[in-house]
PDB file of C-alpha atoms in Angstrom:
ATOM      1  CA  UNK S 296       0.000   0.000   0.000  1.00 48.00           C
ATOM      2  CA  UNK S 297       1.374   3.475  -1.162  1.00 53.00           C
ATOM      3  CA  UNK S 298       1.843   5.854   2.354  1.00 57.00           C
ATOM      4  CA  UNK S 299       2.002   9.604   1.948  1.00 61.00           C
ATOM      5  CA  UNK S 300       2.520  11.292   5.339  1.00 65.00           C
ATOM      6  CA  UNK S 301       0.044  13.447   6.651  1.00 74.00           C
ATOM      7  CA  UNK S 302       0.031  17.686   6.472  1.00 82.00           C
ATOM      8  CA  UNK S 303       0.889  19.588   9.550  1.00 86.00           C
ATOM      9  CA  UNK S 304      -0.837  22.806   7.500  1.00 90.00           C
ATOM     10  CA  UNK S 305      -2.062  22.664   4.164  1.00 90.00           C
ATOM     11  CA  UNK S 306      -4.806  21.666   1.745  1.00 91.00           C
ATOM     12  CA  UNK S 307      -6.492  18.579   0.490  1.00 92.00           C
ATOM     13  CA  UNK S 308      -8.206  18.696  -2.767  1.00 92.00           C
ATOM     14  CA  UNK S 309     -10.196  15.226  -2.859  1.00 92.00           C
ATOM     15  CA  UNK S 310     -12.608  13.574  -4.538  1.00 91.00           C
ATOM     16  CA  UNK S 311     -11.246  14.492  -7.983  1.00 92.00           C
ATOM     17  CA  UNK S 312     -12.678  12.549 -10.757  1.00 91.00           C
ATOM     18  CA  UNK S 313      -9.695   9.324 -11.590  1.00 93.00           C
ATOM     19  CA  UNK S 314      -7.280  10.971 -14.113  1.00 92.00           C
ATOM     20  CA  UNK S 315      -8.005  14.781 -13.308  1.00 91.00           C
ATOM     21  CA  UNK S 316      -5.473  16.156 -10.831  1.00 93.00           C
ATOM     22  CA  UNK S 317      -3.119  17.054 -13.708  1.00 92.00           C
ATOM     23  CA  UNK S 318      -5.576  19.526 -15.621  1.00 87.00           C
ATOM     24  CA  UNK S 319      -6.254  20.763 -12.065  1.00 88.00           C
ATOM     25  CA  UNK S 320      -2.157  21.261 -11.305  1.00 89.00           C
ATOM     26  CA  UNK S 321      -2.304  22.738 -14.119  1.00 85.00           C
ATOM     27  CA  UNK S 322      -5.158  24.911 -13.762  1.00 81.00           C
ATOM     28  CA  UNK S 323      -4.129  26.636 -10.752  1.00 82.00           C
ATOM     29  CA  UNK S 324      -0.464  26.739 -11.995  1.00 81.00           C
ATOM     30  CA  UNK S 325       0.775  24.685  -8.777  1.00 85.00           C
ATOM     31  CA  UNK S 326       4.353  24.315 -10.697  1.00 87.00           C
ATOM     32  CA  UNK S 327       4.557  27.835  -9.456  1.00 85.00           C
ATOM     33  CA  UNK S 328       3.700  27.486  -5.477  1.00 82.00           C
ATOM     34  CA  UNK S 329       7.293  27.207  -3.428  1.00 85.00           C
ATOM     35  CA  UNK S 330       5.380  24.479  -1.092  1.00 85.00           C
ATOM     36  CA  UNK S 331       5.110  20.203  -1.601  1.00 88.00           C
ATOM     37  CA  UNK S 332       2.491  19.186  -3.333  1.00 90.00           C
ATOM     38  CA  UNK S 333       1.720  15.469  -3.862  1.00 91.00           C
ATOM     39  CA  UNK S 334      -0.506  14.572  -6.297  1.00 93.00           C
ATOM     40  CA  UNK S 335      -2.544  10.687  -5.457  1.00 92.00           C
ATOM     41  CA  UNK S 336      -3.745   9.707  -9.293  1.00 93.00           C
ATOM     42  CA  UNK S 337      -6.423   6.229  -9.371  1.00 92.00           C
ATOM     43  CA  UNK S 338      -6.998   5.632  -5.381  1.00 91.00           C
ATOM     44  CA  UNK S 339      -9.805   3.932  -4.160  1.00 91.00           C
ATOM     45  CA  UNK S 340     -12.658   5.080  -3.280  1.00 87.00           C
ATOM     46  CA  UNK S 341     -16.047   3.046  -1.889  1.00 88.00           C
ATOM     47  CA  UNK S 342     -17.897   6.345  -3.266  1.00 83.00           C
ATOM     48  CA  UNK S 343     -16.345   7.158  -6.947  1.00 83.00           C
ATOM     49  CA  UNK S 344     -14.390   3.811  -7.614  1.00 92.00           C
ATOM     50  CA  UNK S 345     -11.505   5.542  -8.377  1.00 94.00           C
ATOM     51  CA  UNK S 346     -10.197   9.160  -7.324  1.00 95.00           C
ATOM     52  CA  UNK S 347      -7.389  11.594  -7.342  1.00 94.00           C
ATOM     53  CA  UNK S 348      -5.990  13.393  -4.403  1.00 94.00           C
ATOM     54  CA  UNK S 349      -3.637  16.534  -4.166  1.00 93.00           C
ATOM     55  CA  UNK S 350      -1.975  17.706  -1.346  1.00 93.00           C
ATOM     56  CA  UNK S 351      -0.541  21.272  -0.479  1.00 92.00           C
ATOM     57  CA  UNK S 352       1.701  21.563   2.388  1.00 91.00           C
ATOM     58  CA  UNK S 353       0.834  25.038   3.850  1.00 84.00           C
ATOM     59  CA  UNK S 354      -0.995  27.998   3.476  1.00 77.00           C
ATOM     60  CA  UNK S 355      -1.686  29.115   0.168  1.00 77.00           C
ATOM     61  CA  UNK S 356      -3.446  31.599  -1.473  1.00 75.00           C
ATOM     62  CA  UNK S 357      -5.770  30.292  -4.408  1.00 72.00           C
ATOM     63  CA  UNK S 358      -9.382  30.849  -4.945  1.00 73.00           C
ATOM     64  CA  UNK S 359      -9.905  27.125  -4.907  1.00 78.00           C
ATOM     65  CA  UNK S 360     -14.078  28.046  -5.533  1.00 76.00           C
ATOM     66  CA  UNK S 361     -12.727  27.589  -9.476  1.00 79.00           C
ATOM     67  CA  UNK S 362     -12.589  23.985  -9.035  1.00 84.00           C
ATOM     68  CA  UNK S 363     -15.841  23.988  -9.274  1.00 82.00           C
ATOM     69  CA  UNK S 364     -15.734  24.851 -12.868  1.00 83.00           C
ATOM     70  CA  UNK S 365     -14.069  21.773 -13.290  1.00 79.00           C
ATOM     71  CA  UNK S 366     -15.593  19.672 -10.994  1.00 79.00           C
ATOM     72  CA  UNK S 367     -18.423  19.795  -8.993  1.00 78.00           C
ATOM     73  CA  UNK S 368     -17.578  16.975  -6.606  1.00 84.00           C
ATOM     74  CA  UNK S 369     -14.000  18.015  -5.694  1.00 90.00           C
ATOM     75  CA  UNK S 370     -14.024  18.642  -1.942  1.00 90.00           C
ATOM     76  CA  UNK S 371     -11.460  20.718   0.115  1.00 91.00           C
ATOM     77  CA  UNK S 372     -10.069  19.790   3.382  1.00 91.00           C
ATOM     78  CA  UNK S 373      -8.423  22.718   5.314  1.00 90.00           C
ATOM     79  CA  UNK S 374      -5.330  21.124   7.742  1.00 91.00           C
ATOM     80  CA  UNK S 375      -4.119  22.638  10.590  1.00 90.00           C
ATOM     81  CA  UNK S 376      -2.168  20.887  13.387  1.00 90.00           C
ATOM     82  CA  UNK S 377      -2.517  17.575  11.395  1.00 88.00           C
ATOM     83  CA  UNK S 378      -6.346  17.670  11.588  1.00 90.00           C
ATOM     84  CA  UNK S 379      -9.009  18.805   9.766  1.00 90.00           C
ATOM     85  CA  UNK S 380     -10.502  22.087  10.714  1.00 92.00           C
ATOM     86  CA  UNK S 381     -12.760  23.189   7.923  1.00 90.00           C
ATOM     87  CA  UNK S 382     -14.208  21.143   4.929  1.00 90.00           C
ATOM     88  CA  UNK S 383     -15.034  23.707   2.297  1.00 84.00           C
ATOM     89  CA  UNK S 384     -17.661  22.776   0.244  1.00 80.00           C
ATOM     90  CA  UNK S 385     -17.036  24.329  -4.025  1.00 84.00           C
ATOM     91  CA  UNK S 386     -19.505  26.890  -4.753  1.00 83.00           C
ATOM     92  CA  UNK S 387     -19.599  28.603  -8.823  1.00 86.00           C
ATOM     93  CA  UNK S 388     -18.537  31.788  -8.758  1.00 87.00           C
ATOM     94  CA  UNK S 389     -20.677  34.003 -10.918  1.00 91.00           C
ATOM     95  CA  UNK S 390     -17.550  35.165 -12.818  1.00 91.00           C
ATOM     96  CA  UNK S 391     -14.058  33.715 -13.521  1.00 88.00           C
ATOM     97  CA  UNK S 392     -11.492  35.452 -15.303  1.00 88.00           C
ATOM     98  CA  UNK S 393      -8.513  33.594 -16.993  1.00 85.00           C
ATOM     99  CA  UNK S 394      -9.703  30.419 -15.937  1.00 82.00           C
ATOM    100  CA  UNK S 395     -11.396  28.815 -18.660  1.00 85.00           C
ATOM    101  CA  UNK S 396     -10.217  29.691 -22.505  1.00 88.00           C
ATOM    102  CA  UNK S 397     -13.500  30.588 -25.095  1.00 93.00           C
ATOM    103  CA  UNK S 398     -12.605  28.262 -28.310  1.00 92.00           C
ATOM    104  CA  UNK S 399     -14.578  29.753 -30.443  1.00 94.00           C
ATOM    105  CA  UNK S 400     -12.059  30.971 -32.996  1.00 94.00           C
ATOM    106  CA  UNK S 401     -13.841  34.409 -34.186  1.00 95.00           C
ATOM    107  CA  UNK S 402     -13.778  35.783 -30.306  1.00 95.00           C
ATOM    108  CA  UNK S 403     -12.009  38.586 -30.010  1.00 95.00           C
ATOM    109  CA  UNK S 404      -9.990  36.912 -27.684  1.00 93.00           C
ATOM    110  CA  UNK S 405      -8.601  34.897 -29.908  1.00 90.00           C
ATOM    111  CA  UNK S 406      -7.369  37.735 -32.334  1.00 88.00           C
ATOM    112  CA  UNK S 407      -6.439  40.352 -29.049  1.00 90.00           C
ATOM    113  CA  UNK S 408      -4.214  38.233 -27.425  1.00 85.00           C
ATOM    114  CA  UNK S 409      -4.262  40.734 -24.368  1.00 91.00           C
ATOM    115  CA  UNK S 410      -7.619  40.551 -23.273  1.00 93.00           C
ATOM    116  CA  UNK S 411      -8.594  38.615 -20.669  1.00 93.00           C
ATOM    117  CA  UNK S 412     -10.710  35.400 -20.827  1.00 93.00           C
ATOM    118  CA  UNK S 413     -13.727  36.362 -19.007  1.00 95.00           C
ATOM    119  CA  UNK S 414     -16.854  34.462 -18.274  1.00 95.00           C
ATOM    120  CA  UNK S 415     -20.351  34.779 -16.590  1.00 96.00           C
ATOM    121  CA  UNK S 416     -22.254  31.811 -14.850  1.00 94.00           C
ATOM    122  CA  UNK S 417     -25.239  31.887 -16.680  1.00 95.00           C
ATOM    123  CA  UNK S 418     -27.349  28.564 -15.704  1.00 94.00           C
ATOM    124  CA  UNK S 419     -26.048  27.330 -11.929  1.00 90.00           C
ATOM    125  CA  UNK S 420     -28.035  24.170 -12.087  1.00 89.00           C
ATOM    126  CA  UNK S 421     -26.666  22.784 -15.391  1.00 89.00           C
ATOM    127  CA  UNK S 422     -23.163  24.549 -14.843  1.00 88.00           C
ATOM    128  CA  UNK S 423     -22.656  26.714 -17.939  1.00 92.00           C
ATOM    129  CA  UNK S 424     -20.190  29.989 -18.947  1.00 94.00           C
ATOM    130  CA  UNK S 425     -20.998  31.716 -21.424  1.00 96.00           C
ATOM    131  CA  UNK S 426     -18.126  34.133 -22.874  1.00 97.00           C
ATOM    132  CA  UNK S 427     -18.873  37.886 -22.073  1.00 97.00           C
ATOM    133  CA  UNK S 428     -17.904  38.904 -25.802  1.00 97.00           C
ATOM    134  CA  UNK S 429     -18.888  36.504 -27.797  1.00 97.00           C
ATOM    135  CA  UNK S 430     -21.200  34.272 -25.477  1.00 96.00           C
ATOM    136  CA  UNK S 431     -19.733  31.026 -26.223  1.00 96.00           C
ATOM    137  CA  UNK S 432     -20.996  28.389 -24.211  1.00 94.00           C
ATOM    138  CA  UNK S 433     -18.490  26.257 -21.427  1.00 90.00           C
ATOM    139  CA  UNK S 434     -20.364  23.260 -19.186  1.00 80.00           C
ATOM    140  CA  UNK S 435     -18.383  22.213 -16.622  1.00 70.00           C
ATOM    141  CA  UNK S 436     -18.534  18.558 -15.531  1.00 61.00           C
TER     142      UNK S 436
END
């Protein structure tokens, strides 16, 4: 059995769907945090089968609410003292900037490289972004 050692401080992102704690590395451009993060790809799970895990050791300072976006069963564990103090539950924000790209190739955010990716939450219950120039739908998962 694999053993990672528990987090004095930090954050657990669980209940990722099997094979997603890359895009979410990625996402939240964790190659950039100074802090270890372990990443737990295909562990079991008696609820999902299968999961991914990451752990952050200590504090950091990401709106973690964008997982969301990604997906909606991700939970967050907050670690102090090598227990669990808060389990945060995802909520959509209503906006999200630079998080998710519009791919629809006659935005104006694909020909102004500059501007910034912006989207608006525009149906909670089914989880869609639509692009605030050129209303392009995104449904998260």
């Amino acid at each position: 059995m694999l053993n990672i050692s528990g987090l004095n401080q930090g954050v657990v992102i669980d209940h990722i769907q099997a094979g997603g704690a890359m895009k979410i590395y990625e996402y939240l451009n964790m190659e950039k945090l100074d802090c270890q993060v372990a990443i737990i790809k295909n562990a079991k799970s008696n609820k999902m089968g299968r999961k991914d895990i990451i752990k952050i050791e200590g504090p950091i300072q990401i709106d973690l609410n964008v997982l969301g976006i990604l997906d909606h069963n991700i939970t967050i564990n907050i670690i102090e003292n090598d227990k669990i103090v808060r389990k945060h539950t995802l909520e959509l924000p209503d906006e999200v900037t630079n998080i998710i790209r519009c791919k629809n190739p006659r935005c104006i955010t694909s020909i102004e490289q500059e501007l910034p990716h912006k989207f608006k939450l525009t149906d909670r219950k089914n989880r869609i972004y639509r692009c605030i120039y050129c209303e392009s739908k995104f449904k998260g998962n």
